[in-house]
Structures are given as structure tokens and as C-alpha cells.
Coordinates of C-alpha atoms and ligand atoms in Angstrom, one line a residue:
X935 CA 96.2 116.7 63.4
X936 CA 99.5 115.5 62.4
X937 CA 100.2 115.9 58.8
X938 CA 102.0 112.1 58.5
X939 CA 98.6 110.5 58.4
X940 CA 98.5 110.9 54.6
X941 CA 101.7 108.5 54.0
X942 CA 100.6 106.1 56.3
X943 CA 97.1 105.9 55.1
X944 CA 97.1 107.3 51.5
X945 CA 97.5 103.8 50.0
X946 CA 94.5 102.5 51.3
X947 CA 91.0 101.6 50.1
X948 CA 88.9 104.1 50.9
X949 CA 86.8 101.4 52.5
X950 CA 89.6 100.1 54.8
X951 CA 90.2 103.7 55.7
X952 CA 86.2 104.5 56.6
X953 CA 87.5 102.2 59.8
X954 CA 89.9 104.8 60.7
X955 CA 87.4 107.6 60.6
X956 CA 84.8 105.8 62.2
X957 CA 86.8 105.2 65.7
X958 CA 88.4 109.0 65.4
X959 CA 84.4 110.1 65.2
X960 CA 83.4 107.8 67.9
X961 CA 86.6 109.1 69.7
X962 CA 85.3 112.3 70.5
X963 CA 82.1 111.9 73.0
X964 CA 80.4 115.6 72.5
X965 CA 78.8 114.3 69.0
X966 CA 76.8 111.7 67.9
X967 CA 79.2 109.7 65.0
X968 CA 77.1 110.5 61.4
X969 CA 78.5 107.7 58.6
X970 CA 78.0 109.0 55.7
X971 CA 80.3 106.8 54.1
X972 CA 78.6 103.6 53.8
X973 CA 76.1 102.8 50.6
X974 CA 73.8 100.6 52.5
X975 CA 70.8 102.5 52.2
X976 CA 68.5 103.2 55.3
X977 CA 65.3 102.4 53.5
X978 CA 64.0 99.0 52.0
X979 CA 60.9 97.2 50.5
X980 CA 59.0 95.8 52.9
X981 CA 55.9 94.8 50.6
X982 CA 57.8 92.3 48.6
X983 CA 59.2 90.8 51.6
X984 CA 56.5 90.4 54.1
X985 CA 55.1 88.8 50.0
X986 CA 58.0 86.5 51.2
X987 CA 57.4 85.6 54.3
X988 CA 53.8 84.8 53.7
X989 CA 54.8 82.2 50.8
X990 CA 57.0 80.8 53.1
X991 CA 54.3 79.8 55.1
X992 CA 52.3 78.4 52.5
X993 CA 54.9 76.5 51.3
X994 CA 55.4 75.1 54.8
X995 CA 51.9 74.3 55.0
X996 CA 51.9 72.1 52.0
X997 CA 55.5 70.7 53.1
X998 CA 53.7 69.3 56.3
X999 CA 50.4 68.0 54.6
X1000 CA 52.9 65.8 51.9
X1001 CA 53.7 63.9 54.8
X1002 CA 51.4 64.4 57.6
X1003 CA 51.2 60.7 58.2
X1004 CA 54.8 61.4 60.4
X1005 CA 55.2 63.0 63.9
X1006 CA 55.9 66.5 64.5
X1007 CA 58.4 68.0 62.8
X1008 CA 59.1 66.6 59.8
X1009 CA 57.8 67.5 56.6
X1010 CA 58.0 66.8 52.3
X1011 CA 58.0 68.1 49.1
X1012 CA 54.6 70.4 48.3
X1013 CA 52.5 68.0 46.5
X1014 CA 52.0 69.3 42.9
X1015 CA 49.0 68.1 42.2
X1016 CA 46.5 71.0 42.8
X1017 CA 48.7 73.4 44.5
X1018 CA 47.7 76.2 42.2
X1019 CA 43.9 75.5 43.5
X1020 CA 45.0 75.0 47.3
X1021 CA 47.2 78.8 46.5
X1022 CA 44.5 80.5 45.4
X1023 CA 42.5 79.4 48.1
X1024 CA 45.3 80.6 50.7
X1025 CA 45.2 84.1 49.0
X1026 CA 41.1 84.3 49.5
X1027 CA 42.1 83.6 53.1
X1028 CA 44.3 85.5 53.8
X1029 CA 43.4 88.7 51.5
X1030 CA 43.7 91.2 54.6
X1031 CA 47.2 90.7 54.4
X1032 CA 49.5 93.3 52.7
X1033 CA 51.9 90.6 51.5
X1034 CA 49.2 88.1 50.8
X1035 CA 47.4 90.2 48.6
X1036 CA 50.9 91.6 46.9
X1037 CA 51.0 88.0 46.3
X1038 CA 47.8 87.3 44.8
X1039 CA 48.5 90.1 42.2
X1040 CA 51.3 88.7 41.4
X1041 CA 50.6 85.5 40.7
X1042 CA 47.8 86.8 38.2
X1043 CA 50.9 89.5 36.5
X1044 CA 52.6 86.0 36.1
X1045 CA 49.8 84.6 33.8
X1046 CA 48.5 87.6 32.6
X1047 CA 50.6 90.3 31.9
X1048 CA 54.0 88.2 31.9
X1049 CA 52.1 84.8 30.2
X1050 CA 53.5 81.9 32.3
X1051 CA 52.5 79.5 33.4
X1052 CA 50.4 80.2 37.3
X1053 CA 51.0 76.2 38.1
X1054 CA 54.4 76.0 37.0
X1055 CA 55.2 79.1 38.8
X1056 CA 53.6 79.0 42.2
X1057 CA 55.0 75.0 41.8
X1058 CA 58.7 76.7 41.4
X1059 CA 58.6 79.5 44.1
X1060 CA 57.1 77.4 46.7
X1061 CA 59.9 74.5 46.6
X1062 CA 62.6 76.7 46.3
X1063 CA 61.2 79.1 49.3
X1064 CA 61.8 75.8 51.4
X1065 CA 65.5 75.6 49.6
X1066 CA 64.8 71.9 49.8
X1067 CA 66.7 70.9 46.5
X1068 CA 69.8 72.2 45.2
X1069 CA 69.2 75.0 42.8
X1070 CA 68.2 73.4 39.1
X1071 CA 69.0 74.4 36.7
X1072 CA 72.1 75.8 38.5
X1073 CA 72.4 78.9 36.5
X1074 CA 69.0 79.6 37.6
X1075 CA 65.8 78.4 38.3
X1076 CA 63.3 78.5 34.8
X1077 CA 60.7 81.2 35.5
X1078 CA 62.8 83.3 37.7
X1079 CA 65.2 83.5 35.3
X1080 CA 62.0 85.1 32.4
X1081 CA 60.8 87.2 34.9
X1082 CA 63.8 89.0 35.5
X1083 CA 65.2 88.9 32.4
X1084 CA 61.9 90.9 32.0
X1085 CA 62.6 93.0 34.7
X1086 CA 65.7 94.2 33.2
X1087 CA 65.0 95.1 29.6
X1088 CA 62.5 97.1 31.2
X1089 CA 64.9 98.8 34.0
X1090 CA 68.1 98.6 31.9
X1091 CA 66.3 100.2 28.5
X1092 CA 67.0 97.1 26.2
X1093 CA 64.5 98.3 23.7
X1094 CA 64.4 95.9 20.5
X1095 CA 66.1 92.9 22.8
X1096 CA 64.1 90.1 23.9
X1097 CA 64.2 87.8 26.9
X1098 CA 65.5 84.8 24.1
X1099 CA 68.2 86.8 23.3
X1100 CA 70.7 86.7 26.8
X1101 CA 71.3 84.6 29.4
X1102 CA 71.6 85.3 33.2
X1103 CA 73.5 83.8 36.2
X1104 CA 71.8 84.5 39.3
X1105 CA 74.6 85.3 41.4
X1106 CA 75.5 86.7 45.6
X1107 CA 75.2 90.2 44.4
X1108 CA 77.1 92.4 42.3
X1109 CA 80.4 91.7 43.9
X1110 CA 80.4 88.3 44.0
X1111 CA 79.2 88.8 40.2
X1112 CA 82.8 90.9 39.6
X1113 CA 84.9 88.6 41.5
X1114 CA 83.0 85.6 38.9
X1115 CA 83.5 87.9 36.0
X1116 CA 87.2 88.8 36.1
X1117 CA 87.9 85.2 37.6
X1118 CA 86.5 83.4 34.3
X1119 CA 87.6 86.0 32.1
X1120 CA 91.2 85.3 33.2
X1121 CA 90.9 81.3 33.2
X1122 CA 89.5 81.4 29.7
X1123 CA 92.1 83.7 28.1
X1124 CA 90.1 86.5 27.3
X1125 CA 92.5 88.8 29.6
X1126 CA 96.1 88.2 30.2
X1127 CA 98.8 89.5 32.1
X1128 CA 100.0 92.7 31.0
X1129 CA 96.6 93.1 28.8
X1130 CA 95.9 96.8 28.9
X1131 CA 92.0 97.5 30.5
X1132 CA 90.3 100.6 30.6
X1133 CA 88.5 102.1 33.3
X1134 CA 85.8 104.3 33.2
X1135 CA 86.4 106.7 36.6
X1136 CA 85.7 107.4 38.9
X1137 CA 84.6 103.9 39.9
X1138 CA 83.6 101.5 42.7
X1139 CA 87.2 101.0 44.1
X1140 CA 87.2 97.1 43.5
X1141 CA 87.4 97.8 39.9
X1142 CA 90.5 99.5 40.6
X1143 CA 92.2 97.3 42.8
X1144 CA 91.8 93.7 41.6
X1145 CA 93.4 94.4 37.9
X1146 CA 96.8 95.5 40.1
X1147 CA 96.3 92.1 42.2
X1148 CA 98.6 89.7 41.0
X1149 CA 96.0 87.4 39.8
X1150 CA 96.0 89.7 36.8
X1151 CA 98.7 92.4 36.3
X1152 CA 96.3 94.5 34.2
X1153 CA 97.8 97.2 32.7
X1154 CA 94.9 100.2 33.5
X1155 CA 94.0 102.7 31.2
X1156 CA 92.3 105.2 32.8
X1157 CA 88.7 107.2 30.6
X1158 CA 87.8 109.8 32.7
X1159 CA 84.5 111.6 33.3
X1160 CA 84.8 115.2 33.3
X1161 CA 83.5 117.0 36.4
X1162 CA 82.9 120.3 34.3
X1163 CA 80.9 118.3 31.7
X1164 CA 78.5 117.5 34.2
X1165 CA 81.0 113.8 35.2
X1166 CA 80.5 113.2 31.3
X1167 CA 83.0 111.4 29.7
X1168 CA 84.3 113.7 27.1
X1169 CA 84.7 112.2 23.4
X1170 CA 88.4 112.3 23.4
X1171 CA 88.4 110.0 26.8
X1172 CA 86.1 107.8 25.2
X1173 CA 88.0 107.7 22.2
X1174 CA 90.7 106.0 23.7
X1175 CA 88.6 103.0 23.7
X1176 CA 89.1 102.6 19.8
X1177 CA 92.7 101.2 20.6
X1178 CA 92.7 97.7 19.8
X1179 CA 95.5 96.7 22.1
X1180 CA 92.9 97.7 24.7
X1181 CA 91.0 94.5 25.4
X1182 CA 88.3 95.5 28.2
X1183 CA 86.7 98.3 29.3
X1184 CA 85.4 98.1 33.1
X1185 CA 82.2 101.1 33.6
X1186 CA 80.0 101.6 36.8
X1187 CA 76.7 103.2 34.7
X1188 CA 75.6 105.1 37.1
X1189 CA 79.1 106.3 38.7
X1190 CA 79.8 105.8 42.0
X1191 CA 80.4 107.9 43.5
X1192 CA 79.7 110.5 41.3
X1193 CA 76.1 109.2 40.4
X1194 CA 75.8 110.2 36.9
X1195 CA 74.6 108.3 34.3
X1196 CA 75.9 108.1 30.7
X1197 CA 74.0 110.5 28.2
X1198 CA 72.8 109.5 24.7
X1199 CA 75.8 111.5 23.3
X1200 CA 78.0 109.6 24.7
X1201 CA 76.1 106.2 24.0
X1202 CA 75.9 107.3 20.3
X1203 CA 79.9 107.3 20.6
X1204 CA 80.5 104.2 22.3
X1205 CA 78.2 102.5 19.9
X1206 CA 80.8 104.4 17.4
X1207 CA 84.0 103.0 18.9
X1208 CA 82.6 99.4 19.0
X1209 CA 82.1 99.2 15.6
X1210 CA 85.8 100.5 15.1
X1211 CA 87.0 98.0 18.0
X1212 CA 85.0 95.0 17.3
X1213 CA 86.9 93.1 19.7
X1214 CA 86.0 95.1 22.5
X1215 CA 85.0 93.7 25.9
X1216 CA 82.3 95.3 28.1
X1217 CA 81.7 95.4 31.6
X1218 CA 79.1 97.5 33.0
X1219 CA 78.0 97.4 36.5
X1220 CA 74.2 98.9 36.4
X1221 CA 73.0 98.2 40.3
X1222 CA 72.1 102.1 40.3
X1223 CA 70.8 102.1 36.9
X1224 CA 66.8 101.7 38.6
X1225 CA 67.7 105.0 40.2
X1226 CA 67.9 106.9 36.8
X1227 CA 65.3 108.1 34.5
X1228 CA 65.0 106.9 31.4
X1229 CA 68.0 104.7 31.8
X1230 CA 70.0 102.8 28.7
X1231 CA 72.4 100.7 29.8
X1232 CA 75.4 99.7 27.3
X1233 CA 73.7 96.1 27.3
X1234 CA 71.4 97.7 25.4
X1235 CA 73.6 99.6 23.0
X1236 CA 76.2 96.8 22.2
X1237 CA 74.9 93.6 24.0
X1238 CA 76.9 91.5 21.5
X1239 CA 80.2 93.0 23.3
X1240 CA 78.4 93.7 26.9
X1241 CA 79.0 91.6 30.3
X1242 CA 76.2 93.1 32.7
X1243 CA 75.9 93.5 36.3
X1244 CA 72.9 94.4 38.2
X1245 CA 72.4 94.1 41.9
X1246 CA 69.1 94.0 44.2
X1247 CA 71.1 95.4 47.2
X1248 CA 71.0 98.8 46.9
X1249 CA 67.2 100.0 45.3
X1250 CA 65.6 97.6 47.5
X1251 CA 67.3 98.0 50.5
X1252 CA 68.8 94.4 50.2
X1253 CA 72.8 94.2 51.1
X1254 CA 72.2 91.0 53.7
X1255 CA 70.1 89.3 51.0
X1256 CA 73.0 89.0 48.6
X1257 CA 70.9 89.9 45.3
X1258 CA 72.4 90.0 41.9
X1259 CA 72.2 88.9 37.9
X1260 CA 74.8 88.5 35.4
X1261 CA 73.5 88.8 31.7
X1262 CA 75.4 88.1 28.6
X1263 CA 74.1 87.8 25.2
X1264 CA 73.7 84.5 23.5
X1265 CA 75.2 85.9 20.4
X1266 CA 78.4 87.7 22.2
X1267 CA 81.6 88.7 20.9
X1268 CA 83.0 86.5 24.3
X1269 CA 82.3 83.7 23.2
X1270 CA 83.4 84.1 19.8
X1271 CA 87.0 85.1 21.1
X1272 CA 87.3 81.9 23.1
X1273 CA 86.3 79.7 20.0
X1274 CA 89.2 81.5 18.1
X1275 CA 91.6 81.1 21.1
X1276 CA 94.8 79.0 19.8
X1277 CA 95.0 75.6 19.7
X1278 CA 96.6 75.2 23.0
X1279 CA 94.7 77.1 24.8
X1280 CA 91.5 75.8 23.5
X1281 CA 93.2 72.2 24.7
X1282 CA 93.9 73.4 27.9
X1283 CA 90.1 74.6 28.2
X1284 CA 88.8 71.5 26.7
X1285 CA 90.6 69.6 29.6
X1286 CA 89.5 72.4 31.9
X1287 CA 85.7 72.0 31.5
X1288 CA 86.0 68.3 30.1
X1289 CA 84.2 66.4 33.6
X1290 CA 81.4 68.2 32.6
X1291 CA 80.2 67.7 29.5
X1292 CA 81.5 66.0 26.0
X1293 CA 82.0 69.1 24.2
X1294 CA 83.2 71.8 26.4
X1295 CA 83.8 73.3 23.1
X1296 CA 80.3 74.3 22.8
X1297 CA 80.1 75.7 26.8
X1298 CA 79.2 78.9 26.8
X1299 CA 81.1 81.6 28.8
X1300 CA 78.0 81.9 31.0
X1301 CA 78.0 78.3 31.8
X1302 CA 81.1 78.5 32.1
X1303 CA 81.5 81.2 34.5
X1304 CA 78.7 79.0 36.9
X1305 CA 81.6 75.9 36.5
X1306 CA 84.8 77.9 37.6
X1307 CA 82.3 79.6 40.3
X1308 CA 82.9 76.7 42.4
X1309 CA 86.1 75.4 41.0
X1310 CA 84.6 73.3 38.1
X1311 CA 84.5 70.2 40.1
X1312 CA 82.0 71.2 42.2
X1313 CA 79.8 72.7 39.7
X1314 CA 76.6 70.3 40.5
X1315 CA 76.1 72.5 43.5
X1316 CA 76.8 75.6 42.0
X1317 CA 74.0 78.6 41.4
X1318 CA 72.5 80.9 43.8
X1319 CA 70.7 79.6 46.9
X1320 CA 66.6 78.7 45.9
X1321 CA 65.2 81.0 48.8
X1322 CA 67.6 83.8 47.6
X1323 CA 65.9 83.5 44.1
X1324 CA 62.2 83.6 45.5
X1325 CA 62.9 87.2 46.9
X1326 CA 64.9 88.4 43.9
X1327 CA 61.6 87.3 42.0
X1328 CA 59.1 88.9 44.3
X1329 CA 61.5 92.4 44.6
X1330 CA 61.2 92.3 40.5
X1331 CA 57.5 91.8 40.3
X1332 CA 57.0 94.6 43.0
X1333 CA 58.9 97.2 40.5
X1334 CA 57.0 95.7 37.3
X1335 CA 53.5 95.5 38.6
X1336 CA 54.6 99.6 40.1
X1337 CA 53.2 101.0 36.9
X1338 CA 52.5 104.4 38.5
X1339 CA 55.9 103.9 39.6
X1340 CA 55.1 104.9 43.3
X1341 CA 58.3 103.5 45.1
X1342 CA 60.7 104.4 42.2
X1343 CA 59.5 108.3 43.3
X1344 CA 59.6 108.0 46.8
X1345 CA 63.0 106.9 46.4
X1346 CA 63.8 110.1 44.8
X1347 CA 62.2 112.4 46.8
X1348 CA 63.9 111.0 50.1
X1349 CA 67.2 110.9 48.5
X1350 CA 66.9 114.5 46.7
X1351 CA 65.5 116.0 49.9
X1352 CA 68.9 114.7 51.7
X1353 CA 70.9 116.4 49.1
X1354 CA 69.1 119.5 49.3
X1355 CA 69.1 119.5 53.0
X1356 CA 73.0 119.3 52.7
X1357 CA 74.0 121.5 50.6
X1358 CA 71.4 124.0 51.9
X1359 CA 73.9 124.0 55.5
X1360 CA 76.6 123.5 53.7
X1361 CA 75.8 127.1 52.3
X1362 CA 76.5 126.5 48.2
X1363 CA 74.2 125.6 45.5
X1364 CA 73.5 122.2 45.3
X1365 CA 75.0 120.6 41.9
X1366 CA 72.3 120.5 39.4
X1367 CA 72.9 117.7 36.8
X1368 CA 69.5 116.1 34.8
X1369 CA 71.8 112.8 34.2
X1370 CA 72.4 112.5 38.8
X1371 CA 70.6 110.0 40.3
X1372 CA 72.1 111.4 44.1
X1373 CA 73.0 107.8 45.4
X1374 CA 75.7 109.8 46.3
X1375 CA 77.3 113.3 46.1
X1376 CA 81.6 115.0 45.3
X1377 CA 81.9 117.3 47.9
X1378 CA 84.5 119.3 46.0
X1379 CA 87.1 120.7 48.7
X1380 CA 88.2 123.7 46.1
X1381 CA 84.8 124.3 45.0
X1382 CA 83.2 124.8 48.3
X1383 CA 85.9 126.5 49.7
X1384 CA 86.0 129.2 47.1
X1385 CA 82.0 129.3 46.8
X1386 CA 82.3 130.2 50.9
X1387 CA 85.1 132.7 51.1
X1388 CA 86.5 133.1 47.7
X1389 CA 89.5 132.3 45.4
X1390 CA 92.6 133.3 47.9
X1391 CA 91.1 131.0 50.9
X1392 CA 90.7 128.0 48.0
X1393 CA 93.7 128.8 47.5
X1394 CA 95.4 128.6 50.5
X1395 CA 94.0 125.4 51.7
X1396 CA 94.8 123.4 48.5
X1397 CA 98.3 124.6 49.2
X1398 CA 98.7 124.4 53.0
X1399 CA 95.8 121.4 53.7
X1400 CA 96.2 118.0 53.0
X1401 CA 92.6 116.8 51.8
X1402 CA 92.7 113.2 54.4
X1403 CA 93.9 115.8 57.3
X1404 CA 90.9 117.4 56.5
X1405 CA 89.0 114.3 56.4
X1406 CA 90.2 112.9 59.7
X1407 CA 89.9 116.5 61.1
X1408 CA 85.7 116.4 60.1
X1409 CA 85.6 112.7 61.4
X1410 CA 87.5 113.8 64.7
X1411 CA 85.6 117.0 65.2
X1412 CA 82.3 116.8 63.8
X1413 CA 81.5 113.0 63.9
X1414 CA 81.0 112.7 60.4
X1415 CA 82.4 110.0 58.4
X1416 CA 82.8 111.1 54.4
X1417 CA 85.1 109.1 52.2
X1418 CA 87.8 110.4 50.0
X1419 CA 87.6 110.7 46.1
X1420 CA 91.0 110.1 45.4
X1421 CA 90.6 106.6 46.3
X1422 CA 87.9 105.8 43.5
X1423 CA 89.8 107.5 41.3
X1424 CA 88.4 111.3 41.4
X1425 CA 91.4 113.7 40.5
X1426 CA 90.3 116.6 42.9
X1427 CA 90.4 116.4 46.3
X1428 CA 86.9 115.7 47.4
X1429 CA 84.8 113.7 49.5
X1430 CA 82.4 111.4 48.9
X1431 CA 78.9 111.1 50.8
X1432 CA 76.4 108.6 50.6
X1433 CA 72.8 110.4 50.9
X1434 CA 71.2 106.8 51.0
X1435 CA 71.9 105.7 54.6
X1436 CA 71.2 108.7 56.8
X1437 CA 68.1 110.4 57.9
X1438 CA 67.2 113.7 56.5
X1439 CA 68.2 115.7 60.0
X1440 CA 71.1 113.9 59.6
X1441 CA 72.2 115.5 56.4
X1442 CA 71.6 118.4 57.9
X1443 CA 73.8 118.3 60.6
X1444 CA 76.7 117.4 58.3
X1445 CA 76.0 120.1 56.3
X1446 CA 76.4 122.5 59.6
X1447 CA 79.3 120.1 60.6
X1448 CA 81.1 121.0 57.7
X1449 CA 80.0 124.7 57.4
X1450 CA 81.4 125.4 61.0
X1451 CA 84.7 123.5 60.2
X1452 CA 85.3 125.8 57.0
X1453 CA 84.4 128.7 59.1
X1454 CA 87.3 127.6 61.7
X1455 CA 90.0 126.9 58.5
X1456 CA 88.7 130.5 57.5
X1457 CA 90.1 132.0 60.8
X1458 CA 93.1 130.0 60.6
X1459 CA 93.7 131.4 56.6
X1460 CA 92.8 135.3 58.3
X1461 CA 95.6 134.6 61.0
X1462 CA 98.1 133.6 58.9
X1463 CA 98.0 136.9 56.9
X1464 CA 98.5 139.0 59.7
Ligands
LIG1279 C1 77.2 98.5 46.1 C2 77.8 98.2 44.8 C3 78.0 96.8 44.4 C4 77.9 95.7 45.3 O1 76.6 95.2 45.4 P1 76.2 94.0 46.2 O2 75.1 93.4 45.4 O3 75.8 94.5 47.6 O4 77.4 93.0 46.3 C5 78.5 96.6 43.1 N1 78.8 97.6 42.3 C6 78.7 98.9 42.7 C7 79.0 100.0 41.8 C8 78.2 99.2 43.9 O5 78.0 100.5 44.3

């Protein structure tokens, strides 16, 4: 393979380069093309969703009675009056039914264990299952918005933080959550050109790419984990969050792609640097935080500083559903910043927000984020689609009512058997790290390649290889698609594979794949010492 691919394509996304790899491994017909570069996972919840399905034709039902007086065809709003009763009755018929009954419990975890209201909620998911008004409140709908905010102090470890104390924007999953973020952060001053930002890598590539975009000419400071520390962030790399010309710090908690979540050390220290840097803004993307055991999120550490992020997409095997939450404290260090903004700039924000309400003032950065979501003017239609917000519901009561956490552990087995079966091919011990939650795993070229034939081979291919040759050459050769580090910011050449989206057999035959190929570079390296 010719060595100028590097120049041509080291400057992309690692995403826009996965389209590359994908036609050199379907170029070559004697394999079967194995992407493992994609984080869609391969596995969803189906109990939640046939729960779903089976509301939605209830709902129906009771859309076609309200106006049965029509032809064919045309229907109403459910009739409040004794839906509850006419509900409960459709569970009883329907109780052979896997997503019935999943309904039927839930509806009684609602009242029971959650203490809502059953009327008000059955009332709320079966209108906005037939996404027959525009979603109201636009932020989100009233009990959706408890229940998950519910779901995530349980799944984000907000002990001592109650569902009065934050706010959440229900939102087209986490990325249309970041695009939201950064955009409202920028139009309401709280980053500027030239403001310096900190990034926690290896991350998510967008989190790299839209502070260079000239949107926002962030100047990035880069904290990074340490892959000897187990993809830790060491205290001095944290530490460089205590400079208060440093305005943001942008975290993916678990990495991607190294998968590691942050340890209480290292918690205990941030909650350190915030009280030294007050000022301090917080972004931390959690969507494989319901991976993890035992999880604390930095919401729950410094909430008054914290913007979260949480996506459905990825632990319920939801990417098409567009899933995900925004949560920001009520009492936040945001919205302090912005009342403090000079006098201009608070002007210019007053006239900003001023068709929508008499003190815009007094808009929070939440609300505010919903306004400039749709370009403030069209912010009565703003707000995640009603249907959406039914299944969101349903996937959070699913986990919650899971107490023997039966789905949280097959998740972990599938995935950990995939990462065993890999490495096991691959020939080297699989990484061991208590704080991995395997979404995805760092093959480590010089790692590997001294753990197979020792120091002098490592050697020679980090001096004679070029790390996307050997990509392109496993793509080309074996079929198998693996993304490079270097492109979410990991400083050694490495590769990064998803274990979520292929079958276990799968995994195996990568780990062969890539066994054989280092076998063949080991010939080469023998040959070129004689
Ligand atoms: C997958 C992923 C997202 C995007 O999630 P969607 O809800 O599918 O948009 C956001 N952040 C990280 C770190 C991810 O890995």
C-alpha cells in the first residue's frame, strides 16, 4: 500500500475515514467485510418497545371511540374521563402479552414506587404516543420529565440531589444535545472567540472538531488520560483545570474510545479544582455512564458548575430513535455568569430573547437553550417530538423497575465475552482495568506488537510503518474495519474497536485477522535483517 495515503487522509475525521476502509474491505471479495468501527450496538431492548407499541394501540383505540360518530378513518383526542379505568381494563386483556404486561407494571411503579399520579400519567403517554399536539411544555412533557430525572440520579450517582433540584431538555440524542450546548453557550457569551477550553482526551471526535470551526475559534487545551494509569487522568493533567483563563472543560465520562470511567481519586480532585476555579464550566457527556458500575457522574460531584449529557442510543440499542436529556442545575454557576455579563451584552440578550417573554432577564440558560434550538422565533414548536418522549419514558422505567438488574448484566457479559474472544486470537492478555466498561477497546500497535515478537520488531514497525498504512492494509486484507486513535486524540498509534456491534464469532475472526497480519509484518521485519 502506498505510503501517501497518510497525507491525503491524516486530516480527516476518523468517521469520514471509516468510508475509506469500508469500500477497501468490501474491495477484496475472499472475506466477508467485519466493521468494527461503528458504535451502534447490535443488541437492543425489545421489552420496552413492543411496551410501546402496544400503548400505541390503546391510544388509538381511544382516539377512534372520541369520535366514532365519523366515517372510517378519522379519529380524536383520548377522552380523559375514565381512561385510567378503560387502561386497566386493556391490561387485564391483554395480560399474555410481554409488552402489555411490562406495561401494567409500570403503570403501578408510576403510582407506587415513583408516586405519580396513574391518571395523569397514562392521560400524558397516551396523547403524546399519537404525537397529536405539539410537545407542552416544550422543554418536556411533566411526568416524563420526574421520571427520568429519576432515572438519572439513579444511573448517573447523584446521591444527596433531588429531582427539584435540575432541569432537563429532552433533546434528538446526545449529539443534537452538543450541537444545542455549544450553540447557546456561544450566543449567550459564556464562550468567546479565542476563550481557551479544555478537553479531557481522548474524546468523541466532535468535541474536538467544532471548537476549531469557525463558529468558535476555541483555543483547546488539551487534559490527557494516561494510558499507563489505567486511561486515568493523572493529577497534574487535571490540574490544569485550576487556570482561570480556562473557561470550559469538555469530558466524555466514560471515554470513548477508551471506555474508562473516572475514579473517585480523581473526582475528589476535580471537586478540588472547582472550588479553586469557581468559574468553571462543565460539560460531561455520560451516554455510557449506564455501562459502568457504580458510576458518579461530575453532575453529581459539582452540579452547580455541570452541563450533562445522556443519551438512550447506545444502552438500549436506540441510534434511529434519537434519544437524549440535557440536565442543568437550577442553582448553576451558568446562569449566574450570564446575569453578571456586561451591560451590553446583557442588552443584546434581552433583545435576543425579548418575543418571548417580559423579562428575558430571568430566562434560564435551559429555556434558553430550547429558544435558540429553533432560532428563538420559532420556539413555540420547539422540544422533542411527544412519541420520542413516550419511548424514552418506557426505556427508563424498564432499567428502574430491573432491580435485579438482569439487562444491565447481560449487557456485560455479551460485551466482555467479545473482548475476551479478541484478544484471546489476537494472542495477548486482554487489558484488565476495574474502571472499563468495554464499549470499546485501544488496540495498541506498539503494545501488541512487542507482546507478539518482542521489543526489536515493536521497534521496527513504529519506525518503518505508518499506523493508517496499517489500517488500510487490515481493512484491504482482512476485511476488518478498526478506526484510528489518533483521530480522537489518543497519542499512540492505535486502533479503535467497537465490541458493541459485532457478533461474538465475529470478534473472533478479527482477532485471527489481525494475528495473521502481524505474523506477515513479522516475516517482512526477519527479511529485512538478512
Ligand atoms: C454515540 C455518542 C453520542 C451520540 O449519541 P446519539 O444519542 O446517538 O446522538 C454522544 N456522545 C458520545 C460520547 C457517543 O459515543
Amino acid at each position: 500500500m502506498a505510503k501517501n495515503n497518510d497525507s491525503k487522509y491524516s486530516e480527516l475525521s476518523p468517521f469520514e475515514l471509516k468510508n475509506k476502509l469500508i469500500n477497501l474491505a468490501q474491495s477484496n471479495t475472499d472475506h466477508t467485510m467485519l466493521n468494527a468501527g461503528r458504535g451502534n450496538p447490535n443488541f437492543l431492548a425489545t421489552i420496552p418497545r413492543s411496551g410501546f407499541f402496544h400503548l400505541g394501540l390503546f391510544a388509538l383505540q381511544e382516539s377512534e371511540m372520541s369520535f366514532s360518530f365519523v366515517p372510517e378513518g378519522l379519529g380524536g383526542y383520548p377522552l380523559h374521563s375514565h381512561l385510567l379505568d378503560r387502561f386497566e381494563a386493556f391490561i387485564r386483556d391483554h395480560h399474555d402479552q410481554d409488552g402489555v404486561k411490562f406495561l401494567g407494571k409500570a403503570l403501578s411503579y408510576v403510582r407506587d414506587q415513583l408516586g405519580l399520579n396513574a391518571g395523569q400519567f397514562i392521560t400524558e403517554i397516551a396523547e403524546a404516543v399519537l404525537g397529536c399536539n405539539y410537545p407542552t411544555p416544550d422543554r418536556m412533557l411533566v411526568l416524563s420529565e420526574e421520571i427520568i430525572k429519576t432515572y438519572l440520579i439513579r444511573e448517573m450517582g447523584m446521591r444527596g440531589i433531588s429531582t427539584q433540584d435540575f432541569d432537563l431538555f429532552a433533546v434528538e440524542g446526545g449529539t443534537a444535545a452538543i450541537a444545542y450546548i455549544f450553540n447557546s453557550l456561544k450566543e449567550n457569551d459564556l464562550i468567546k472567540k479565542g476563550d481557551r477550553i479544555a478537553i479531557g482526551a481522548p474524546i468523541f471526535t466532535p468535541y474536538l472538531e467544532i471548537p476549531e470551526l469557525n463558529d468558535y475559534e476555541l483555543v483547546e487545551v488539551m487534559v490527557e488520560a494516561d494510558p499507563d494509569k489505567g486511561w486515568q487522568y493523572p493529577e497534574r493533567e487535571l490540574r490544569k483545570l485550576e487556570d482561570p483563563t480556562i473557561k470550559a472543560f469538555f469530558l466524555v465520562n466514560p471515554s470513548n474510545p477508551p471506555s474508562v470511567k473516572i475514579d473517585d481519586h480523581s473526582l475528589a480532585i476535580l471537586t478540588d479544582i472547582i472550588h479553586k476555579n469557581p468559574e468553571l464550566i462543565v460539560l460531561t457527556d455520560d451516554v455510557y455512564g449506564t455501562f459502568a458500575d457504580d458510576f458518579r457522574s461530575l453532575f453529581a460531584v459539582c452540579p452547580q458548575n455541570t452541563i450533562l449529557v445522556y443519551s438512550f442510543s447506545k444502552y438500549f440499542g436506540a441510534t434511529g430513535w434519537r434519544l437524549g436529556v440535557i440536565a442543568l442545575a437550577k442553582d448553576n454557576v451558568l446562569d449566574r455568569k450570564i446575569a453578571h455579563l456586561p451591560p451590553k451584552e446583557v442588552k443584546a440578550l434581552d433583545q435576543r430573547y425579548s418575543s418571548l417573554t417580559m423579562q428575558p432577564q430571568s430566562m434560564k440558560l435551559i429555556d434558553r437553550m430550547v429558544a435558540d434550538s429553533r432560532a428563538v422565533g420559532l420556539n413555540h414548536t420547539a422540544g422533542l417530538s411527544t412519541p420520542q418522549q413516550v419511548q424514552m419514558v418506557l426505556f427508563a422505567l424498564f432499567e428502574m423497575m430491573d432491580v435485579q438488574q438482569n439487562y444491565k448484566a447481560m449487557l456485560k457479559t455479551l460485551i466482555r465475552r467479545r473482548h475476551a474472544a479478541l484478544y484471546h486470537q489476537l494472542g495477548v492478555d486482554q487489558p484488565d482495568n476495574g474502571n472499563s466498561v468495554d464499549y470499546y477497546t485501544l488496540l495498541d500497535l506498539e503494545s501488541i506488537c512487542r507482546k507478539l515478537y518482542g521489543d526489536a520488531f515493536a521497534n521496527w514497525v513504529l519506525k518503518t510503518q505508518d499506523p493508517l498504512d496499517i489500517l488500510f492494509r487490515v481493512a484491504q486484507d482482512t476485511g476488518v474495519v478498526l478506526l484510528p486513535g489518533k483521530g480522537f486524540g489518543v497519542l499512540h498509534p492505535s486502533a479503535r474497536a467497537s465490541l458493541a456491534n459485532l457478533y461474538e464469532y465475529q470478534y473472533v475472526a478479527i482477532g485471527k485477522a489481525l494475528r495473521d497480519l502481524a505474523s506477515d509484518y513479522y516475516s517482512q521485519f526477519k527479511q529485512s535483517k538478512k
